[in-house]
């Protein structure tokens, strides 16, 4: 856990209440999948309805009951950070440009859903876990701890994996249930989810919103940024990389290759009755979208060329250039890459074509984005 993060206690299977549609309530083991599915039909669960928390506002409202009583409320993480001369940057500004960016949740959809074969051999004491995983060593370490089996007797093997996009870098509750079942039975136990189960409850990504303010001069000079992020982690924190972990990468990278004198970032993570938040193809992607759209909004409000606003604010990648958050930008070639892209694309010609097309009722868009790759993070 991160400092200040609330970590609830929960289990592989729900023991007191379910917290999302698709929550795990039972494990059924049979000689074949069809027998197991038939046996599932024999299980009857009686549910008593509880109030649902499904929005940022509902999660932040202290009047609503917490999903986990042991953490007290539905705000599981909050942090504020300030870098540079924030007050000076906003005092120097000719205007403050404001914008809000909201990103809906999405589902990772690899060709192969999650699945595994757990094989405990009681004769030798060896435990082999065949998994569709991006992180076999992490899975080995954490499964050993969770089921109480010696790590030197635990192997996790990954063959070809049919896609993942970030989803399979975690230890899922199904992994724990499957390993515990094999350990108890002393037999191999196989599980794979179907596509409907995968879309419903495997993991979702990128439900967050950012309210942002930029201190700017009328010539387009970017002086300072204030940003407030709210992220929805869903019901359960993903393990071992909870949603709160990604707020640090978003905070660190949001200013990008642009010079700013001051920067403030506030992050709040809430828990709701939804599928848990997992990584998806660079889970700090929100910083790129917010920053680059903000520059476009600034250019639009000041009636300036968005390419020129970018170019005039970008660092050159000199040896002393740094993000305002402290990371070195030495030899980062964002400005040179932008200039080369504009040249190759014949930017002036594209703008002329855009104007001409509008006289005929056609709208041609020209977009920009500058991304500093940080996999898996600086």
PDB file of N, CA and C in Angstrom, residues 156-232:
ATOM      1  N   UNK A 156       5.460 -21.030 -11.217  1.00  0.00           N
ATOM      2  CA  UNK A 156       4.427 -20.472 -12.092  1.00  0.00           C
ATOM      3  C   UNK A 156       4.977 -20.489 -13.504  1.00  0.00           C
ATOM      4  N   UNK A 157       4.282 -21.163 -14.401  1.00  0.00           N
ATOM      5  CA  UNK A 157       4.729 -21.322 -15.780  1.00  0.00           C
ATOM      6  C   UNK A 157       3.771 -20.608 -16.724  1.00  0.00           C
ATOM      7  N   UNK A 158       4.335 -19.814 -17.624  1.00  0.00           N
ATOM      8  CA  UNK A 158       3.534 -19.104 -18.616  1.00  0.00           C
ATOM      9  C   UNK A 158       4.018 -19.488 -20.005  1.00  0.00           C
ATOM     10  N   UNK A 159       3.153 -20.057 -20.794  1.00  0.00           N
ATOM     11  CA  UNK A 159       3.469 -20.322 -22.191  1.00  0.00           C
ATOM     12  C   UNK A 159       3.069 -19.119 -23.031  1.00  0.00           C
ATOM     13  N   UNK A 160       2.614 -19.361 -24.241  1.00  0.00           N
ATOM     14  CA  UNK A 160       2.111 -18.270 -25.072  1.00  0.00           C
ATOM     15  C   UNK A 160       0.830 -17.718 -24.452  1.00  0.00           C
ATOM     16  N   UNK A 161       0.732 -16.409 -24.393  1.00  0.00           N
ATOM     17  CA  UNK A 161      -0.434 -15.745 -23.803  1.00  0.00           C
ATOM     18  C   UNK A 161      -1.150 -14.958 -24.894  1.00  0.00           C
ATOM     19  N   UNK A 162      -2.431 -15.201 -25.036  1.00  0.00           N
ATOM     20  CA  UNK A 162      -3.204 -14.548 -26.091  1.00  0.00           C
ATOM     21  C   UNK A 162      -3.641 -13.150 -25.728  1.00  0.00           C
ATOM     22  N   UNK A 163      -2.664 -12.263 -25.506  1.00  0.00           N
ATOM     23  CA  UNK A 163      -2.969 -10.869 -25.209  1.00  0.00           C
ATOM     24  C   UNK A 163      -3.175 -10.626 -23.728  1.00  0.00           C
ATOM     25  N   UNK A 164      -3.105  -9.370 -23.344  1.00  0.00           N
ATOM     26  CA  UNK A 164      -3.278  -9.014 -21.933  1.00  0.00           C
ATOM     27  C   UNK A 164      -3.580  -7.532 -21.763  1.00  0.00           C
ATOM     28  N   UNK A 165      -2.721  -6.670 -22.347  1.00  0.00           N
ATOM     29  CA  UNK A 165      -2.899  -5.216 -22.310  1.00  0.00           C
ATOM     30  C   UNK A 165      -2.801  -4.617 -20.917  1.00  0.00           C
ATOM     31  N   UNK A 166      -2.269  -5.353 -19.965  1.00  0.00           N
ATOM     32  CA  UNK A 166      -2.172  -4.873 -18.588  1.00  0.00           C
ATOM     33  C   UNK A 166      -2.998  -5.689 -17.613  1.00  0.00           C
ATOM     34  N   UNK A 167      -4.075  -6.283 -18.086  1.00  0.00           N
ATOM     35  CA  UNK A 167      -5.000  -7.023 -17.227  1.00  0.00           C
ATOM     36  C   UNK A 167      -4.331  -8.188 -16.506  1.00  0.00           C
ATOM     37  N   UNK A 168      -3.405  -8.870 -17.169  1.00  0.00           N
ATOM     38  CA  UNK A 168      -2.853 -10.111 -16.624  1.00  0.00           C
ATOM     39  C   UNK A 168      -1.556  -9.895 -15.853  1.00  0.00           C
ATOM     40  N   UNK A 169      -1.322  -8.666 -15.428  1.00  0.00           N
ATOM     41  CA  UNK A 169      -0.173  -8.390 -14.578  1.00  0.00           C
ATOM     42  C   UNK A 169      -0.517  -8.441 -13.104  1.00  0.00           C
ATOM     43  N   UNK A 170      -1.719  -8.872 -12.776  1.00  0.00           N
ATOM     44  CA  UNK A 170      -2.212  -8.839 -11.404  1.00  0.00           C
ATOM     45  C   UNK A 170      -2.401 -10.251 -10.854  1.00  0.00           C
ATOM     46  N   UNK A 171      -2.572 -10.329  -9.527  1.00  0.00           N
ATOM     47  CA  UNK A 171      -3.007 -11.567  -8.881  1.00  0.00           C
ATOM     48  C   UNK A 171      -4.505 -11.424  -8.643  1.00  0.00           C
ATOM     49  N   UNK A 172      -5.277 -12.226  -9.311  1.00  0.00           N
ATOM     50  CA  UNK A 172      -6.734 -12.118  -9.210  1.00  0.00           C
ATOM     51  C   UNK A 172      -7.270 -13.033  -8.116  1.00  0.00           C
ATOM     52  N   UNK A 173      -8.440 -12.708  -7.641  1.00  0.00           N
ATOM     53  CA  UNK A 173      -9.045 -13.520  -6.580  1.00  0.00           C
ATOM     54  C   UNK A 173      -9.289 -14.949  -7.059  1.00  0.00           C
ATOM     55  N   UNK A 174      -9.588 -15.114  -8.346  1.00  0.00           N
ATOM     56  CA  UNK A 174      -9.767 -16.458  -8.899  1.00  0.00           C
ATOM     57  C   UNK A 174      -8.475 -17.271  -8.803  1.00  0.00           C
ATOM     58  N   UNK A 175      -7.327 -16.609  -8.969  1.00  0.00           N
ATOM     59  CA  UNK A 175      -6.047 -17.319  -8.827  1.00  0.00           C
ATOM     60  C   UNK A 175      -5.913 -17.920  -7.434  1.00  0.00           C
ATOM     61  N   UNK A 176      -6.272 -17.135  -6.440  1.00  0.00           N
ATOM     62  CA  UNK A 176      -6.139 -17.587  -5.056  1.00  0.00           C
ATOM     63  C   UNK A 176      -7.103 -18.742  -4.774  1.00  0.00           C
ATOM     64  N   UNK A 177      -8.353 -18.599  -5.244  1.00  0.00           N
ATOM     65  CA  UNK A 177      -9.348 -19.654  -5.023  1.00  0.00           C
ATOM     66  C   UNK A 177      -8.932 -20.952  -5.710  1.00  0.00           C
ATOM     67  N   UNK A 178      -8.412 -20.829  -6.935  1.00  0.00           N
ATOM     68  CA  UNK A 178      -8.007 -22.005  -7.699  1.00  0.00           C
ATOM     69  C   UNK A 178      -6.831 -22.718  -7.026  1.00  0.00           C
ATOM     70  N   UNK A 179      -5.825 -21.947  -6.607  1.00  0.00           N
ATOM     71  CA  UNK A 179      -4.650 -22.541  -5.960  1.00  0.00           C
ATOM     72  C   UNK A 179      -5.037 -23.202  -4.640  1.00  0.00           C
ATOM     73  N   UNK A 180      -5.903 -22.545  -3.878  1.00  0.00           N
ATOM     74  CA  UNK A 180      -6.333 -23.125  -2.598  1.00  0.00           C
ATOM     75  C   UNK A 180      -7.110 -24.419  -2.817  1.00  0.00           C
ATOM     76  N   UNK A 181      -7.919 -24.453  -3.885  1.00  0.00           N
ATOM     77  CA  UNK A 181      -8.697 -25.665  -4.167  1.00  0.00           C
ATOM     78  C   UNK A 181      -7.784 -26.834  -4.517  1.00  0.00           C
ATOM     79  N   UNK A 182      -6.770 -26.594  -5.342  1.00  0.00           N
ATOM     80  CA  UNK A 182      -5.846 -27.673  -5.707  1.00  0.00           C
ATOM     81  C   UNK A 182      -5.052 -28.138  -4.497  1.00  0.00           C
ATOM     82  N   UNK A 183      -4.644 -27.203  -3.663  1.00  0.00           N
ATOM     83  CA  UNK A 183      -3.892 -27.560  -2.458  1.00  0.00           C
ATOM     84  C   UNK A 183      -4.734 -28.441  -1.542  1.00  0.00           C
ATOM     85  N   UNK A 184      -6.013 -28.141  -1.454  1.00  0.00           N
ATOM     86  CA  UNK A 184      -6.895 -28.910  -0.570  1.00  0.00           C
ATOM     87  C   UNK A 184      -7.222 -30.283  -1.150  1.00  0.00           C
ATOM     88  N   UNK A 185      -7.416 -30.355  -2.474  1.00  0.00           N
ATOM     89  CA  UNK A 185      -7.821 -31.609  -3.109  1.00  0.00           C
ATOM     90  C   UNK A 185      -6.637 -32.500  -3.463  1.00  0.00           C
ATOM     91  N   UNK A 186      -5.444 -31.876  -3.612  1.00  0.00           N
ATOM     92  CA  UNK A 186      -4.289 -32.643  -4.056  1.00  0.00           C
ATOM     93  C   UNK A 186      -4.422 -33.109  -5.489  1.00  0.00           C
ATOM     94  N   UNK A 187      -5.127 -32.346  -6.308  1.00  0.00           N
ATOM     95  CA  UNK A 187      -5.353 -32.682  -7.710  1.00  0.00           C
ATOM     96  C   UNK A 187      -5.240 -31.430  -8.562  1.00  0.00           C
ATOM     97  N   UNK A 188      -4.994 -31.572  -9.852  1.00  0.00           N
ATOM     98  CA  UNK A 188      -5.024 -30.394 -10.730  1.00  0.00           C
ATOM     99  C   UNK A 188      -6.443 -29.840 -10.846  1.00  0.00           C
ATOM    100  N   UNK A 189      -6.534 -28.538 -10.854  1.00  0.00           N
ATOM    101  CA  UNK A 189      -7.829 -27.873 -11.020  1.00  0.00           C
ATOM    102  C   UNK A 189      -7.669 -26.809 -12.104  1.00  0.00           C
ATOM    103  N   UNK A 190      -8.575 -26.852 -13.082  1.00  0.00           N
ATOM    104  CA  UNK A 190      -8.488 -25.940 -14.232  1.00  0.00           C
ATOM    105  C   UNK A 190      -9.660 -24.972 -14.218  1.00  0.00           C
ATOM    106  N   UNK A 191      -9.363 -23.726 -14.623  1.00  0.00           N
ATOM    107  CA  UNK A 191     -10.430 -22.721 -14.741  1.00  0.00           C
ATOM    108  C   UNK A 191     -10.110 -21.769 -15.874  1.00  0.00           C
ATOM    109  N   UNK A 192     -11.117 -21.411 -16.653  1.00  0.00           N
ATOM    110  CA  UNK A 192     -10.990 -20.316 -17.608  1.00  0.00           C
ATOM    111  C   UNK A 192     -12.352 -19.646 -17.717  1.00  0.00           C
ATOM    112  N   UNK A 193     -12.334 -18.341 -17.748  1.00  0.00           N
ATOM    113  CA  UNK A 193     -13.601 -17.614 -17.816  1.00  0.00           C
ATOM    114  C   UNK A 193     -14.089 -17.541 -19.260  1.00  0.00           C
ATOM    115  N   UNK A 194     -15.410 -17.430 -19.433  1.00  0.00           N
ATOM    116  CA  UNK A 194     -15.933 -17.203 -20.774  1.00  0.00           C
ATOM    117  C   UNK A 194     -15.937 -15.697 -21.053  1.00  0.00           C
ATOM    118  N   UNK A 195     -16.265 -15.327 -22.267  1.00  0.00           N
ATOM    119  CA  UNK A 195     -16.153 -13.924 -22.660  1.00  0.00           C
ATOM    120  C   UNK A 195     -17.121 -13.032 -21.874  1.00  0.00           C
ATOM    121  N   UNK A 196     -18.309 -13.514 -21.609  1.00  0.00           N
ATOM    122  CA  UNK A 196     -19.268 -12.709 -20.846  1.00  0.00           C
ATOM    123  C   UNK A 196     -18.749 -12.438 -19.438  1.00  0.00           C
ATOM    124  N   UNK A 197     -18.206 -13.484 -18.799  1.00  0.00           N
ATOM    125  CA  UNK A 197     -17.633 -13.304 -17.462  1.00  0.00           C
ATOM    126  C   UNK A 197     -16.465 -12.330 -17.513  1.00  0.00           C
ATOM    127  N   UNK A 198     -15.668 -12.436 -18.569  1.00  0.00           N
ATOM    128  CA  UNK A 198     -14.503 -11.565 -18.707  1.00  0.00           C
ATOM    129  C   UNK A 198     -14.916 -10.093 -18.803  1.00  0.00           C
ATOM    130  N   UNK A 199     -15.880  -9.806 -19.673  1.00  0.00           N
ATOM    131  CA  UNK A 199     -16.307  -8.422 -19.858  1.00  0.00           C
ATOM    132  C   UNK A 199     -16.958  -7.865 -18.603  1.00  0.00           C
ATOM    133  N   UNK A 200     -17.636  -8.742 -17.868  1.00  0.00           N
ATOM    134  CA  UNK A 200     -18.375  -8.298 -16.692  1.00  0.00           C
ATOM    135  C   UNK A 200     -17.470  -8.020 -15.503  1.00  0.00           C
ATOM    136  N   UNK A 201     -16.488  -8.906 -15.256  1.00  0.00           N
ATOM    137  CA  UNK A 201     -15.844  -8.847 -13.943  1.00  0.00           C
ATOM    138  C   UNK A 201     -14.346  -9.138 -13.933  1.00  0.00           C
ATOM    139  N   UNK A 202     -13.686  -9.189 -15.080  1.00  0.00           N
ATOM    140  CA  UNK A 202     -12.252  -9.476 -15.050  1.00  0.00           C
ATOM    141  C   UNK A 202     -11.451  -8.278 -14.570  1.00  0.00           C
ATOM    142  N   UNK A 203     -11.869  -7.107 -14.953  1.00  0.00           N
ATOM    143  CA  UNK A 203     -11.166  -5.880 -14.614  1.00  0.00           C
ATOM    144  C   UNK A 203     -11.513  -4.810 -15.628  1.00  0.00           C
ATOM    145  N   UNK A 204     -11.669  -3.577 -15.161  1.00  0.00           N
ATOM    146  CA  UNK A 204     -11.942  -2.443 -16.045  1.00  0.00           C
ATOM    147  C   UNK A 204     -10.875  -1.384 -15.816  1.00  0.00           C
ATOM    148  N   UNK A 205     -10.783  -0.454 -16.747  1.00  0.00           N
ATOM    149  CA  UNK A 205      -9.710   0.534 -16.672  1.00  0.00           C
ATOM    150  C   UNK A 205     -10.216   1.934 -16.970  1.00  0.00           C
ATOM    151  N   UNK A 206      -9.432   2.917 -16.492  1.00  0.00           N
ATOM    152  CA  UNK A 206      -9.522   4.302 -16.935  1.00  0.00           C
ATOM    153  C   UNK A 206     -10.836   5.010 -16.643  1.00  0.00           C
ATOM    154  N   UNK A 207     -11.418   4.826 -15.483  1.00  0.00           N
ATOM    155  CA  UNK A 207     -12.536   5.701 -15.121  1.00  0.00           C
ATOM    156  C   UNK A 207     -11.999   6.773 -14.191  1.00  0.00           C
ATOM    157  N   UNK A 208     -11.797   7.965 -14.757  1.00  0.00           N
ATOM    158  CA  UNK A 208     -11.245   9.068 -13.979  1.00  0.00           C
ATOM    159  C   UNK A 208     -11.637  10.395 -14.615  1.00  0.00           C
ATOM    160  N   UNK A 209     -11.573  11.443 -13.832  1.00  0.00           N
ATOM    161  CA  UNK A 209     -11.862  12.787 -14.331  1.00  0.00           C
ATOM    162  C   UNK A 209     -10.824  13.743 -13.775  1.00  0.00           C
ATOM    163  N   UNK A 210     -10.456  14.749 -14.570  1.00  0.00           N
ATOM    164  CA  UNK A 210      -9.482  15.752 -14.157  1.00  0.00           C
ATOM    165  C   UNK A 210     -10.056  17.139 -14.415  1.00  0.00           C
ATOM    166  N   UNK A 211     -10.092  17.960 -13.389  1.00  0.00           N
ATOM    167  CA  UNK A 211     -10.395  19.388 -13.511  1.00  0.00           C
ATOM    168  C   UNK A 211      -9.066  20.124 -13.472  1.00  0.00           C
ATOM    169  N   UNK A 212      -8.823  20.977 -14.455  1.00  0.00           N
ATOM    170  CA  UNK A 212      -7.494  21.566 -14.589  1.00  0.00           C
ATOM    171  C   UNK A 212      -7.573  23.056 -14.879  1.00  0.00           C
ATOM    172  N   UNK A 213      -6.618  23.790 -14.355  1.00  0.00           N
ATOM    173  CA  UNK A 213      -6.467  25.216 -14.596  1.00  0.00           C
ATOM    174  C   UNK A 213      -5.043  25.474 -15.077  1.00  0.00           C
ATOM    175  N   UNK A 214      -4.910  26.331 -16.087  1.00  0.00           N
ATOM    176  CA  UNK A 214      -3.595  26.687 -16.601  1.00  0.00           C
ATOM    177  C   UNK A 214      -3.404  28.194 -16.529  1.00  0.00           C
ATOM    178  N   UNK A 215      -2.302  28.621 -15.942  1.00  0.00           N
ATOM    179  CA  UNK A 215      -1.921  30.032 -15.918  1.00  0.00           C
ATOM    180  C   UNK A 215      -1.128  30.321 -17.182  1.00  0.00           C
ATOM    181  N   UNK A 216      -1.611  31.249 -18.010  1.00  0.00           N
ATOM    182  CA  UNK A 216      -0.963  31.509 -19.299  1.00  0.00           C
ATOM    183  C   UNK A 216      -0.816  33.004 -19.553  1.00  0.00           C
ATOM    184  N   UNK A 217       0.166  33.344 -20.372  1.00  0.00           N
ATOM    185  CA  UNK A 217       0.299  34.695 -20.903  1.00  0.00           C
ATOM    186  C   UNK A 217      -0.495  34.783 -22.199  1.00  0.00           C
ATOM    187  N   UNK A 218      -0.817  35.995 -22.610  1.00  0.00           N
ATOM    188  CA  UNK A 218      -1.605  36.148 -23.835  1.00  0.00           C
ATOM    189  C   UNK A 218      -0.858  35.703 -25.084  1.00  0.00           C
ATOM    190  N   UNK A 219       0.466  35.567 -24.993  1.00  0.00           N
ATOM    191  CA  UNK A 219       1.225  35.067 -26.146  1.00  0.00           C
ATOM    192  C   UNK A 219       1.304  33.549 -26.167  1.00  0.00           C
ATOM    193  N   UNK A 220       0.616  32.878 -25.234  1.00  0.00           N
ATOM    194  CA  UNK A 220       0.579  31.424 -25.199  1.00  0.00           C
ATOM    195  C   UNK A 220       1.577  30.777 -24.267  1.00  0.00           C
ATOM    196  N   UNK A 221       2.382  31.593 -23.567  1.00  0.00           N
ATOM    197  CA  UNK A 221       3.355  31.033 -22.631  1.00  0.00           C
ATOM    198  C   UNK A 221       2.637  30.351 -21.468  1.00  0.00           C
ATOM    199  N   UNK A 222       2.966  29.112 -21.235  1.00  0.00           N
ATOM    200  CA  UNK A 222       2.377  28.331 -20.144  1.00  0.00           C
ATOM    201  C   UNK A 222       3.216  28.541 -18.886  1.00  0.00           C
ATOM    202  N   UNK A 223       2.577  29.026 -17.820  1.00  0.00           N
ATOM    203  CA  UNK A 223       3.309  29.368 -16.596  1.00  0.00           C
ATOM    204  C   UNK A 223       3.080  28.365 -15.465  1.00  0.00           C
ATOM    205  N   UNK A 224       1.849  27.920 -15.308  1.00  0.00           N
ATOM    206  CA  UNK A 224       1.546  27.039 -14.183  1.00  0.00           C
ATOM    207  C   UNK A 224       0.313  26.199 -14.433  1.00  0.00           C
ATOM    208  N   UNK A 225       0.194  25.109 -13.673  1.00  0.00           N
ATOM    209  CA  UNK A 225      -0.921  24.164 -13.822  1.00  0.00           C
ATOM    210  C   UNK A 225      -1.434  23.771 -12.439  1.00  0.00           C
ATOM    211  N   UNK A 226      -2.744  23.767 -12.287  1.00  0.00           N
ATOM    212  CA  UNK A 226      -3.404  23.150 -11.132  1.00  0.00           C
ATOM    213  C   UNK A 226      -4.301  22.039 -11.667  1.00  0.00           C
ATOM    214  N   UNK A 227      -4.164  20.838 -11.125  1.00  0.00           N
ATOM    215  CA  UNK A 227      -4.963  19.706 -11.599  1.00  0.00           C
ATOM    216  C   UNK A 227      -5.524  18.929 -10.422  1.00  0.00           C
ATOM    217  N   UNK A 228      -6.787  18.530 -10.549  1.00  0.00           N
ATOM    218  CA  UNK A 228      -7.438  17.707  -9.535  1.00  0.00           C
ATOM    219  C   UNK A 228      -8.013  16.469 -10.209  1.00  0.00           C
ATOM    220  N   UNK A 229      -7.517  15.316  -9.796  1.00  0.00           N
ATOM    221  CA  UNK A 229      -7.914  14.028 -10.359  1.00  0.00           C
ATOM    222  C   UNK A 229      -8.815  13.283  -9.385  1.00  0.00           C
ATOM    223  N   UNK A 230      -9.896  12.698  -9.907  1.00  0.00           N
ATOM    224  CA  UNK A 230     -10.697  11.737  -9.143  1.00  0.00           C
ATOM    225  C   UNK A 230     -10.723  10.446  -9.951  1.00  0.00           C
ATOM    226  N   UNK A 231     -10.397   9.343  -9.304  1.00  0.00           N
ATOM    227  CA  UNK A 231     -10.315   8.039  -9.966  1.00  0.00           C
ATOM    228  C   UNK A 231     -11.235   7.051  -9.255  1.00  0.00           C
ATOM    229  N   UNK A 232     -11.946   6.245 -10.032  1.00  0.00           N
ATOM    230  CA  UNK A 232     -12.857   5.236  -9.489  1.00  0.00           C
ATOM    231  C   UNK A 232     -12.174   3.868  -9.561  1.00  0.00           C
TER     232      UNK A 232
END
